[in-house]
Coordinates of N, CA and C in Angstrom, one line a residue:
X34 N -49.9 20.8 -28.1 CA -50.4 20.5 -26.8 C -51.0 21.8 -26.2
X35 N -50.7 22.7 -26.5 CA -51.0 23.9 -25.7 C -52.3 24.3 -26.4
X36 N -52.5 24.7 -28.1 CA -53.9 24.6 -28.9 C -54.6 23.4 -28.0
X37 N -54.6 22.3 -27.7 CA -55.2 21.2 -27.3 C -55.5 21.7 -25.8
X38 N -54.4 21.9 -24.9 CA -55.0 22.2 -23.6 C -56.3 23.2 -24.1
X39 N -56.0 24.5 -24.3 CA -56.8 25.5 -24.4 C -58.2 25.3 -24.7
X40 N -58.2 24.5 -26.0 CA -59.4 24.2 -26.9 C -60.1 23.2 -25.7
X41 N -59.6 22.3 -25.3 CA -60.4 21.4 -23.6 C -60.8 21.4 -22.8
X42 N -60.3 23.0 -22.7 CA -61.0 24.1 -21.0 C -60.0 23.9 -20.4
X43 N -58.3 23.0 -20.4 CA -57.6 22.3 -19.3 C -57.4 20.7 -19.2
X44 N -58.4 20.5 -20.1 CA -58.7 18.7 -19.9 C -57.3 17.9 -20.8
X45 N -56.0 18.3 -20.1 CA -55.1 17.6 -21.0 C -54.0 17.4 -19.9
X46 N -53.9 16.2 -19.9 CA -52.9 16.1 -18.3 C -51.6 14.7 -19.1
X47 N -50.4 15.1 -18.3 CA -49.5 13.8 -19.0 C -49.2 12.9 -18.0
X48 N -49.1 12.1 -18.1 CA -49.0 10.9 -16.9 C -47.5 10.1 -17.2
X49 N -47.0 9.9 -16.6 CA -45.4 9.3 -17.0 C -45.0 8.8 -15.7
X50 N -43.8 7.5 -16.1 CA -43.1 7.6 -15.2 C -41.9 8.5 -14.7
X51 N -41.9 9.3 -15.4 CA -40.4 10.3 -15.2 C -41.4 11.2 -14.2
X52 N -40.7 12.1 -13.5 CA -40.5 12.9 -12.7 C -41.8 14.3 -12.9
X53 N -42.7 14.7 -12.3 CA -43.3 16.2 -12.8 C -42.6 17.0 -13.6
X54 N -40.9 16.7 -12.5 CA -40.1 18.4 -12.7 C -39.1 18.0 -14.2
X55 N -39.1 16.6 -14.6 CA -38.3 16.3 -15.7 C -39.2 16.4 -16.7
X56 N -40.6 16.3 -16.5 CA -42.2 16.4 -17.6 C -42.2 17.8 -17.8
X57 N -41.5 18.7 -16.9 CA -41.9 20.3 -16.6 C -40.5 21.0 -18.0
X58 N -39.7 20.5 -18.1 CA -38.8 20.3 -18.2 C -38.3 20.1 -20.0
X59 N -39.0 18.7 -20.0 CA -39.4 18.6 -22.0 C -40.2 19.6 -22.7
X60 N -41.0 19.9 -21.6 CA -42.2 20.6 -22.3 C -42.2 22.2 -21.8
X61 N -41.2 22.8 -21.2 CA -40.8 23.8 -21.0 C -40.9 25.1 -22.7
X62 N -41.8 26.1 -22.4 CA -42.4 26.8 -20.9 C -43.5 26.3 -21.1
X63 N -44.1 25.1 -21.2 CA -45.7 24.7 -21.1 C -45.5 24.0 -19.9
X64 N -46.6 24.3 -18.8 CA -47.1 23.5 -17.9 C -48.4 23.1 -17.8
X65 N -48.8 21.4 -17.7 CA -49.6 21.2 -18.0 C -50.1 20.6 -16.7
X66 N -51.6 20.1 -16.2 CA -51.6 18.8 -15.5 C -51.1 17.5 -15.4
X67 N -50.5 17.0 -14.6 CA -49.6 16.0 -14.8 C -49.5 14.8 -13.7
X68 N -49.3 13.6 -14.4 CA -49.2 12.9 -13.0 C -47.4 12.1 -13.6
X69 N -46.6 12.1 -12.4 CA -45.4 11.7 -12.6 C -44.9 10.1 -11.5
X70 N -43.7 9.5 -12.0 CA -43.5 8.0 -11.0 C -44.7 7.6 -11.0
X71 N -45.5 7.3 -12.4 CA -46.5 6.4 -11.9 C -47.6 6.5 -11.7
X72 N -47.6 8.1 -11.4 CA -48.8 8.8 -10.1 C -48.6 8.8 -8.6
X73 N -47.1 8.7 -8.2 CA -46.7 9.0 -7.0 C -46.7 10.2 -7.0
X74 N -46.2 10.9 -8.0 CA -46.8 12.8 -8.2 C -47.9 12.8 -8.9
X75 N -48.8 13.8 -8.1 CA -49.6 14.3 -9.5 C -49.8 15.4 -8.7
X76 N -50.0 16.4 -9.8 CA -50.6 18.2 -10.3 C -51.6 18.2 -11.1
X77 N -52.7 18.1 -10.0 CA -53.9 18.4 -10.5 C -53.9 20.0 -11.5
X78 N -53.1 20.7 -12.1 CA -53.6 21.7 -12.5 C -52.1 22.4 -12.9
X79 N -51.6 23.1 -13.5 CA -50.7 23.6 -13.6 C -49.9 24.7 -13.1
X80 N -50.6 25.5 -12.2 CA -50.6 26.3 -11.2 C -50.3 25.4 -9.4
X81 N -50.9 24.1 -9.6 CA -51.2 23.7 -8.5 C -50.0 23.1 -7.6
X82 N -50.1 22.4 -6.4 CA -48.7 22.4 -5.9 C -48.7 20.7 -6.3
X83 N -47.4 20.2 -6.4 CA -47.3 18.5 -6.4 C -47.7 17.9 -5.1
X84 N -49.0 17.1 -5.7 CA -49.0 16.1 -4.5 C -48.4 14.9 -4.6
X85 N -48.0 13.9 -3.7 CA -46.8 12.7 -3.1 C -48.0 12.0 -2.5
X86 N -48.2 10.5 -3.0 CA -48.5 9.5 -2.9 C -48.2 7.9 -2.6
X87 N -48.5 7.2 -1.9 CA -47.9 6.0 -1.8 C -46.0 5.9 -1.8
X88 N -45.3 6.7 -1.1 CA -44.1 6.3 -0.9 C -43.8 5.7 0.1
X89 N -42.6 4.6 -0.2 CA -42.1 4.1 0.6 C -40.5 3.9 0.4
X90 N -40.2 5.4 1.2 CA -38.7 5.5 1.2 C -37.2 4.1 1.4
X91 N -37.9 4.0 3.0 CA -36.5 3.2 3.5 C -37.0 1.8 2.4
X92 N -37.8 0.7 2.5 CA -37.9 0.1 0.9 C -36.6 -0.1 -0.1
X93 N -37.3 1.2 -0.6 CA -37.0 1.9 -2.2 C -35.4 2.1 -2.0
X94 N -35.0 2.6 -1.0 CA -33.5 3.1 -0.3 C -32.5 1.9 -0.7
X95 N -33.1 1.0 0.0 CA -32.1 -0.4 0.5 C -32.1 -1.0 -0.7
X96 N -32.9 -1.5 -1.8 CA -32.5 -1.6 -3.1 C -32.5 -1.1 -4.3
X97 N -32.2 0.8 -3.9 CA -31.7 1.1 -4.9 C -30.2 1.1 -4.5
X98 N -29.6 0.8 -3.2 CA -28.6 1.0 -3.2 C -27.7 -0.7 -3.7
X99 N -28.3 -1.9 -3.7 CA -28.4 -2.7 -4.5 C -27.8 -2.9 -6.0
X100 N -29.0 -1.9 -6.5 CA -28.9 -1.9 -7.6 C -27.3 -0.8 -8.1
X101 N -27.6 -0.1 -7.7 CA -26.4 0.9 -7.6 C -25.1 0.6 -8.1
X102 N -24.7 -0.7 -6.9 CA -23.8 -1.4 -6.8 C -23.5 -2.1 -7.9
X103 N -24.5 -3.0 -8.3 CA -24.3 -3.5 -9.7 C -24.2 -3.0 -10.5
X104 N -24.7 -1.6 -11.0 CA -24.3 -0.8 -11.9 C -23.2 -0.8 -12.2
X105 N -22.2 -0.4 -10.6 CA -21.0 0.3 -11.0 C -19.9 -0.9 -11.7
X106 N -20.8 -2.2 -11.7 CA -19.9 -3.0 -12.1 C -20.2 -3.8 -13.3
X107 N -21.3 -3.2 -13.4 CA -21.8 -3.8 -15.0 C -21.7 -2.6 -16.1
X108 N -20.7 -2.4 -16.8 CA -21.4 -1.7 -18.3 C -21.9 -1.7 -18.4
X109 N -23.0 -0.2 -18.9 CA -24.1 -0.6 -19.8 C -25.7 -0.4 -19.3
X110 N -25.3 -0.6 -17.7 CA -26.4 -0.5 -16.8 C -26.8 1.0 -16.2
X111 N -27.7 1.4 -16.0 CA -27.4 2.7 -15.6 C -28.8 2.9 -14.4
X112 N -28.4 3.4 -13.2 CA -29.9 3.6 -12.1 C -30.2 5.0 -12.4
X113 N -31.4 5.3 -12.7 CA -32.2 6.6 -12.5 C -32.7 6.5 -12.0
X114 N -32.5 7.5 -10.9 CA -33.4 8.2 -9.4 C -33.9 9.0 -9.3
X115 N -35.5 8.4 -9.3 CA -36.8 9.8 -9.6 C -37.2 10.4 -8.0
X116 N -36.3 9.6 -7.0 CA -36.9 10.2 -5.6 C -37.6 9.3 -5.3
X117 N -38.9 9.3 -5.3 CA -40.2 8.3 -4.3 C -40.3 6.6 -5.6
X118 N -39.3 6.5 -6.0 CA -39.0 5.4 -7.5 C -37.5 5.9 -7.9
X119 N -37.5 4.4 -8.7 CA -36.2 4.4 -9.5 C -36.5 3.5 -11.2
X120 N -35.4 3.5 -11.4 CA -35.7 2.5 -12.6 C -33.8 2.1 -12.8
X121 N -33.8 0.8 -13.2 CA -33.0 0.8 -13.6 C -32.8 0.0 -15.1
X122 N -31.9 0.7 -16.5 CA -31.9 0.9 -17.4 C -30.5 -0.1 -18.1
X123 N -31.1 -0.9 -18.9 CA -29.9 -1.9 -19.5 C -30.1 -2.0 -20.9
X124 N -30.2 -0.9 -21.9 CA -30.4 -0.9 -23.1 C -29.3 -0.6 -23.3
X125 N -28.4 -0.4 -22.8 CA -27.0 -0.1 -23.6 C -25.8 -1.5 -23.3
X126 N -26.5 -2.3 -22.8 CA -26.2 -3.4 -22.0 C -27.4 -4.5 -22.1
X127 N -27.9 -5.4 -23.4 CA -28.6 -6.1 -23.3 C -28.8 -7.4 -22.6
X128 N -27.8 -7.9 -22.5 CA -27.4 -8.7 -22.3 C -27.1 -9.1 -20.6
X129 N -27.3 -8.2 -19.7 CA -27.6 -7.8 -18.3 C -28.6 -8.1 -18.4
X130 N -29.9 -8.2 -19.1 CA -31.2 -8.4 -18.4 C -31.3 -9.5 -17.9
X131 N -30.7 -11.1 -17.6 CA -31.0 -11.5 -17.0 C -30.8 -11.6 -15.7
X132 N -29.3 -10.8 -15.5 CA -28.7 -10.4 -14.2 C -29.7 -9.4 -13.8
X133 N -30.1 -9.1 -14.1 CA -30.9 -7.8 -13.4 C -32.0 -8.3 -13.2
X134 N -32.9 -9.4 -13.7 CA -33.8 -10.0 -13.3 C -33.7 -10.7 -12.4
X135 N -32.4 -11.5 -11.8 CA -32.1 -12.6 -10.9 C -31.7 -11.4 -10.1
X136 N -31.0 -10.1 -9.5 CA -31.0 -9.4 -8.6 C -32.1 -8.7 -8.2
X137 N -33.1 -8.3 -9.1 CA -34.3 -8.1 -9.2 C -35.5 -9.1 -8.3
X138 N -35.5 -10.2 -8.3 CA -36.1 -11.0 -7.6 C -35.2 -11.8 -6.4
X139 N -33.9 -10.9 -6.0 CA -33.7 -11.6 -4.3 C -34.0 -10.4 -3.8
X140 N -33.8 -9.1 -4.2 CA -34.1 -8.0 -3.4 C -35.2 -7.5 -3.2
X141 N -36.4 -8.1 -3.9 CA -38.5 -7.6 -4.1 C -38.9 -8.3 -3.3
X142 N -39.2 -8.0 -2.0 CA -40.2 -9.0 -1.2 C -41.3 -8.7 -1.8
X143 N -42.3 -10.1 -2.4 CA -43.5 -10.0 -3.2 C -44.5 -9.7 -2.4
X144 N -44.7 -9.8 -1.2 CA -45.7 -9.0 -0.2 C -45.5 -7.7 0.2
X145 N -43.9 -7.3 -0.5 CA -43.8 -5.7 0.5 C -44.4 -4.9 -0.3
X146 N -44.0 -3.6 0.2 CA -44.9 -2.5 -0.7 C -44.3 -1.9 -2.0
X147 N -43.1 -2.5 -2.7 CA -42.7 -2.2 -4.0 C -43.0 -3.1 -4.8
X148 N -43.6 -3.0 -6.0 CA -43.7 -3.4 -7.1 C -42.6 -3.5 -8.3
X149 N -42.7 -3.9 -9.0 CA -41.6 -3.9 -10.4 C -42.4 -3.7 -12.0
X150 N -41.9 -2.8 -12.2 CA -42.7 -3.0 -13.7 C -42.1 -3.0 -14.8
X151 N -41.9 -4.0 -15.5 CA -41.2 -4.6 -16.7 C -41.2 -3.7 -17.9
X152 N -40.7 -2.9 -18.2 CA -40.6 -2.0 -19.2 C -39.8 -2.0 -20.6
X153 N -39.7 -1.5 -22.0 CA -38.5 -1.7 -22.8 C -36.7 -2.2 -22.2
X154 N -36.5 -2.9 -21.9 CA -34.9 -2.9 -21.1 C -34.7 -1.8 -20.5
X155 N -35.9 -2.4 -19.3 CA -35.6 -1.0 -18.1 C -36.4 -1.6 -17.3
X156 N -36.2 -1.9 -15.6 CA -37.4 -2.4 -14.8 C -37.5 -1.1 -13.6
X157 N -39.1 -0.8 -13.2 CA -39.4 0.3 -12.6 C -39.6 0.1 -11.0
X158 N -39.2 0.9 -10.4 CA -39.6 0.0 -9.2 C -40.2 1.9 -8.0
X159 N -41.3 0.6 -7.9 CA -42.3 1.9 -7.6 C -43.1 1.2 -6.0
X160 N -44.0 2.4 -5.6 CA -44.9 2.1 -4.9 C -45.7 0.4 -5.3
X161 N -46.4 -0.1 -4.7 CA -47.6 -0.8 -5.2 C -48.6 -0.4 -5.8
X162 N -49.0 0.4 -4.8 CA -50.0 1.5 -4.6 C -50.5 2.5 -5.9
X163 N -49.6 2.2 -6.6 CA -49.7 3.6 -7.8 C -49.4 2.8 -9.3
X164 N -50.1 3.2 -10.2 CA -50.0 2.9 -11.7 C -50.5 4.2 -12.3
X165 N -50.3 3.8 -13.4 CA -50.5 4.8 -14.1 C -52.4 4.8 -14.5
X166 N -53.3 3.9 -14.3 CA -54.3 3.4 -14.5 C -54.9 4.4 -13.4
X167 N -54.6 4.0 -12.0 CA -54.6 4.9 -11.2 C -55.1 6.8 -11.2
X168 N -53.5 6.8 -12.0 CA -53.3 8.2 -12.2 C -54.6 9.3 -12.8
X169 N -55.0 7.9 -14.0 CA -55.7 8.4 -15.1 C -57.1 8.6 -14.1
X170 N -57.7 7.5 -13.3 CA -58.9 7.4 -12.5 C -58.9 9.1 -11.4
X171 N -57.2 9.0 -11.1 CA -57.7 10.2 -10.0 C -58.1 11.0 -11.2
X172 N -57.5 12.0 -12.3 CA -57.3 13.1 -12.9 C -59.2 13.0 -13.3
X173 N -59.9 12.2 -13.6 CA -61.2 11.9 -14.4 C -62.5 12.3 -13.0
X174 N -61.8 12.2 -12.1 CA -62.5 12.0 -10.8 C -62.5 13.8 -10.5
X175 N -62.2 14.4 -11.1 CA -62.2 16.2 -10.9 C -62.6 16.8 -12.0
X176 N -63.3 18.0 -11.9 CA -63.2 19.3 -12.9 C -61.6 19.3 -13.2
X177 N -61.1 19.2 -14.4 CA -62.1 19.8 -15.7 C -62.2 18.5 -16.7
X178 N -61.5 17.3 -16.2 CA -61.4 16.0 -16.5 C -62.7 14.9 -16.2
X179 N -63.4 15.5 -15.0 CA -65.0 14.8 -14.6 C -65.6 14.8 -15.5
X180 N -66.5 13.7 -16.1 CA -67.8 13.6 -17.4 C -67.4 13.7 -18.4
X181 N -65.7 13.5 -19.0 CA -65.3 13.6 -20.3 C -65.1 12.2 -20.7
X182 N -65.1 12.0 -21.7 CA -64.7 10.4 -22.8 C -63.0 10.5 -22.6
X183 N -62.4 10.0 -21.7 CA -60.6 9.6 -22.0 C -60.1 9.4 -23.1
X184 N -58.9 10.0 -23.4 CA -57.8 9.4 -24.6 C -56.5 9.6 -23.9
X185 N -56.0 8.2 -24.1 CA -55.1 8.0 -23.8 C -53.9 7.4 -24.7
X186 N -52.5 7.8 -24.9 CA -51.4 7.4 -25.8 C -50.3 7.0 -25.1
X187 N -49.8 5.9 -25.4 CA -49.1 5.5 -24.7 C -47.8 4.6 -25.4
X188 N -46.2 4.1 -25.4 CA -45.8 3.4 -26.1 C -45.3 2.3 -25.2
X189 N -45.6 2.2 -23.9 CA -44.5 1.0 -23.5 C -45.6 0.4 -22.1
X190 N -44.8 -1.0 -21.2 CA -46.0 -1.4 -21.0 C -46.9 -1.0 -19.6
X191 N -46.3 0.0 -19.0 CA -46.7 0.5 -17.8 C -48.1 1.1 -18.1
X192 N -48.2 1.8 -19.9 CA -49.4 2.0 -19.9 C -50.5 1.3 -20.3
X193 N -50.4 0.3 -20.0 CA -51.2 -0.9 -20.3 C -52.5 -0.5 -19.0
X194 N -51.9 -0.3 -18.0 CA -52.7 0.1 -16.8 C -53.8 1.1 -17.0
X195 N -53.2 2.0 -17.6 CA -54.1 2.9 -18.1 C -55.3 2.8 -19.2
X196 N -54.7 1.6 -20.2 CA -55.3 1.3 -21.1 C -56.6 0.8 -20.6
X197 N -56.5 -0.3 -19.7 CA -57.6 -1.0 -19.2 C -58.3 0.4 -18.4
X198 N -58.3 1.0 -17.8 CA -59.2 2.3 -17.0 C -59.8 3.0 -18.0
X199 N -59.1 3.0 -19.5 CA -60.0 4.1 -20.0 C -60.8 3.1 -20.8
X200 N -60.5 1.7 -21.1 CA -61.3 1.2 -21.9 C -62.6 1.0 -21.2
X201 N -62.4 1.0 -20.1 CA -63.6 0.8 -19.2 C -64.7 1.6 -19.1
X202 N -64.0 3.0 -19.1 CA -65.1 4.1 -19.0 C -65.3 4.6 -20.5
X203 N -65.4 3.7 -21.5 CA -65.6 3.8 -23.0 C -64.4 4.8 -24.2
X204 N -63.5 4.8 -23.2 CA -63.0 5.9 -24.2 C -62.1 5.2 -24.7
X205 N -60.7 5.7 -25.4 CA -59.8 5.4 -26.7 C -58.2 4.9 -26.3
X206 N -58.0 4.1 -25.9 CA -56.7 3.7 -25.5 C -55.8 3.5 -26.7
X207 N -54.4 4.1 -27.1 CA -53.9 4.3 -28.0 C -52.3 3.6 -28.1
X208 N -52.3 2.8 -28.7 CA -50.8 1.9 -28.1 C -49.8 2.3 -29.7
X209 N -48.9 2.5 -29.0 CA -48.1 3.7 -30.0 C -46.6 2.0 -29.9
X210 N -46.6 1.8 -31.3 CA -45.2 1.3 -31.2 C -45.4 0.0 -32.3
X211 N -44.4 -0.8 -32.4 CA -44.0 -2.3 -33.6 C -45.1 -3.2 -32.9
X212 N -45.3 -3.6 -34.2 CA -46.5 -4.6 -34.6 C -46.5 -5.7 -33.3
X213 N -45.5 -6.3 -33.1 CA -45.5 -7.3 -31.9 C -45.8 -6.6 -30.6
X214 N -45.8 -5.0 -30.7 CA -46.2 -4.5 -29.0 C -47.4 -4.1 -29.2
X215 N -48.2 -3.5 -30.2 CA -49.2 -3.7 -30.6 C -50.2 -4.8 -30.3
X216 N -49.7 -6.0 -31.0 CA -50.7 -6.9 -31.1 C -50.8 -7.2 -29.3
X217 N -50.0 -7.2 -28.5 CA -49.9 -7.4 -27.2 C -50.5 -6.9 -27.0
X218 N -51.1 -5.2 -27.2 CA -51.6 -4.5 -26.1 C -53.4 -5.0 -25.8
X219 N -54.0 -4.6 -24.8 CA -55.3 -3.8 -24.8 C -55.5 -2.6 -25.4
X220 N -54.7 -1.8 -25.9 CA -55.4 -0.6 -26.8 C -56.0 -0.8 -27.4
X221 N -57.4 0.0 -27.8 CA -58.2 -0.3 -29.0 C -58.2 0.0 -30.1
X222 N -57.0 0.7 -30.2 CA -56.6 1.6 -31.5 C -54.8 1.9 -31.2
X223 N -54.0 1.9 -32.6 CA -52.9 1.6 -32.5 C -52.0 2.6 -33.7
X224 N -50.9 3.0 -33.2 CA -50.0 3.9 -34.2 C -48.5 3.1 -33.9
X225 N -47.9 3.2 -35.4 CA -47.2 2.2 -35.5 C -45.7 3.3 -35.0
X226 N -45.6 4.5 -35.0 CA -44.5 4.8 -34.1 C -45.3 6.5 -33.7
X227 N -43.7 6.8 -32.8 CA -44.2 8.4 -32.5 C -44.3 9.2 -33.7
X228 N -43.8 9.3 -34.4 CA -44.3 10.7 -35.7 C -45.5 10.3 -36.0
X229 N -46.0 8.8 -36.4 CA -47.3 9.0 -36.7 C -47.8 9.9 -35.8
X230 N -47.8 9.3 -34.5 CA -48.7 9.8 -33.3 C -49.3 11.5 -33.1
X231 N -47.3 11.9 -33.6 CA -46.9 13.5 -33.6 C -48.0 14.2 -34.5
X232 N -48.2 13.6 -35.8 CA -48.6 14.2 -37.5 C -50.4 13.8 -37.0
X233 N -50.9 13.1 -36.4 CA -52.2 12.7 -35.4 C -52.3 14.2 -34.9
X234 N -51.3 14.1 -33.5 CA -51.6 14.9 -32.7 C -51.9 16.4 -33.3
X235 N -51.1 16.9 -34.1 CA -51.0 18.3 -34.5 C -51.9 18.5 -35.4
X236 N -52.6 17.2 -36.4 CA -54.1 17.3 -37.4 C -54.9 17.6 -36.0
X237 N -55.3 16.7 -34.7 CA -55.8 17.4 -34.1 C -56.1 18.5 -33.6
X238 N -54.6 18.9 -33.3 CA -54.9 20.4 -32.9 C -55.1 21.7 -34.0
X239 N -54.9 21.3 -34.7 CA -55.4 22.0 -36.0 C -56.6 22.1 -36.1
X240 N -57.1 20.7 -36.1 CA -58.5 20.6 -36.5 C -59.3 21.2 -35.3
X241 N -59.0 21.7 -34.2 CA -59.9 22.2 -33.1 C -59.7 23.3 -32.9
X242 N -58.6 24.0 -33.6 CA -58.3 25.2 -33.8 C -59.4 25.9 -34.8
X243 N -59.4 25.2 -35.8 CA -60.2 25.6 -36.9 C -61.5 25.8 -36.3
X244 N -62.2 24.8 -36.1 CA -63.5 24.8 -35.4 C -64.1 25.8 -34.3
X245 N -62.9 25.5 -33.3 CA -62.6 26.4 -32.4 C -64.1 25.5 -31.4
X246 N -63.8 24.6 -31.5 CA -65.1 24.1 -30.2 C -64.5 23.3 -29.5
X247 N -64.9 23.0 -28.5 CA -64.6 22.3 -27.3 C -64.7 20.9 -27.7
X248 N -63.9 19.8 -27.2 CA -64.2 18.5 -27.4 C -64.4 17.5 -26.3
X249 N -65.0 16.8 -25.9 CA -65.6 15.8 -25.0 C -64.4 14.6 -24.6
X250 N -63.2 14.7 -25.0 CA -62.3 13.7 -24.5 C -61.2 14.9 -24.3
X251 N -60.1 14.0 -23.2 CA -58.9 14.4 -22.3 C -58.3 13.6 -22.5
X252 N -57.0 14.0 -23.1 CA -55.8 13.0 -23.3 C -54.6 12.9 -21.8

């Protein structure tokens, strides 16, 4: 990542639902451009300060505290609290997802301002306002990401949002994961897990190392 930022001018930003400061964090001491929750954060630059978009606290408050509750009485279930979003997590507890789907739909007013986003046994609950499709539109809308071809990688389905934005502005949407999430996506191009992706990424950065030229897409 860091050969890649460099070799780009900058043109390398990560978009996630986790947190800036949890993205700051994996990838510690690299800081990169980033957009986090969706794109309720983003850091245009790595030096730059976090900007806060589309939140809607009291919302988000009243059923995460909801959900909370059920947790503490479901095994298996677990709430992670990103601040301006949450998610709540039942992979260790399959079998909850339809409880969490039926609490899920008495606490979402479909007109209010939170959305839900269906994720691997995990549902996201965020602004409306913000996707990750979004995210990718602001970062392309500035130096050093303005007039470049997008690439985007992604393994689960929030990035589907993004997939459609970059397919749009011609570039490479990359859907990382098993043949059945695959065939589901819009990506135009597909890796069947993360090592491939990894053993990708690092021929890349090798290969731009070597050359040492600049390349026309931002991942």
């Amino acid at each position: 990542l860091q050969t890649l930022y460099e070799t780009l001018e900058g043109a390398l930003a990560i978009v996630s639902g986790r947190r800036i400061a949890d993205i700051d964090g994996f990838l510690a001491p690299l800081r990169l451009p980033a957009a986090g929750q969706h794109g309720i954060e983003r850091r245009p630059g790595p030096g730059a300060p976090v900007e806060v978009s589309g939140a809607h606290e009291t919302a988000l408050d009243s059923m995460r505290r909801e959900f909370a509750l059920f947790a503490e009485r479901r095994a298996g279930v677990f709430v992670e609290d990103k601040g301006q979003s949450f998610s709540v997590h039942y992979r260790q507890a399959p079998d909850a997802g339809p409880e969490v789907e039926a609490l899920a739909r008495r606490v979402l007013d479909p007109d209010g301002p939170i959305r839900t986003v269906r994720g691997k046994m995990v549902l996201d609950f965020k602004s409306a306002a913000a996707d990750k499709g979004r995210a990718v539109e602001a970062f392309l809308s500035a130096p050093p990401f303005a007039g470049r071809r997008p690439v985007f990688a992604g393994d689960d389905v929030t990035d589907e949002d993004a997939f459609k934005v970059v397919n749009g502005c011609g570039g490479h949407s990359i859907r990382i994961g098993d043949v059945e999430s695959i065939a589901e996506s819009s990506a135009r191009w597909a890796c069947p897990d993360t090592a491939g992706f990894s053993a990708w990424l690092e021929g890349l950065a090798d290969a731009c190392a070597e050359s040492g030229s600049g390349m026309s897409s931002s991942g």
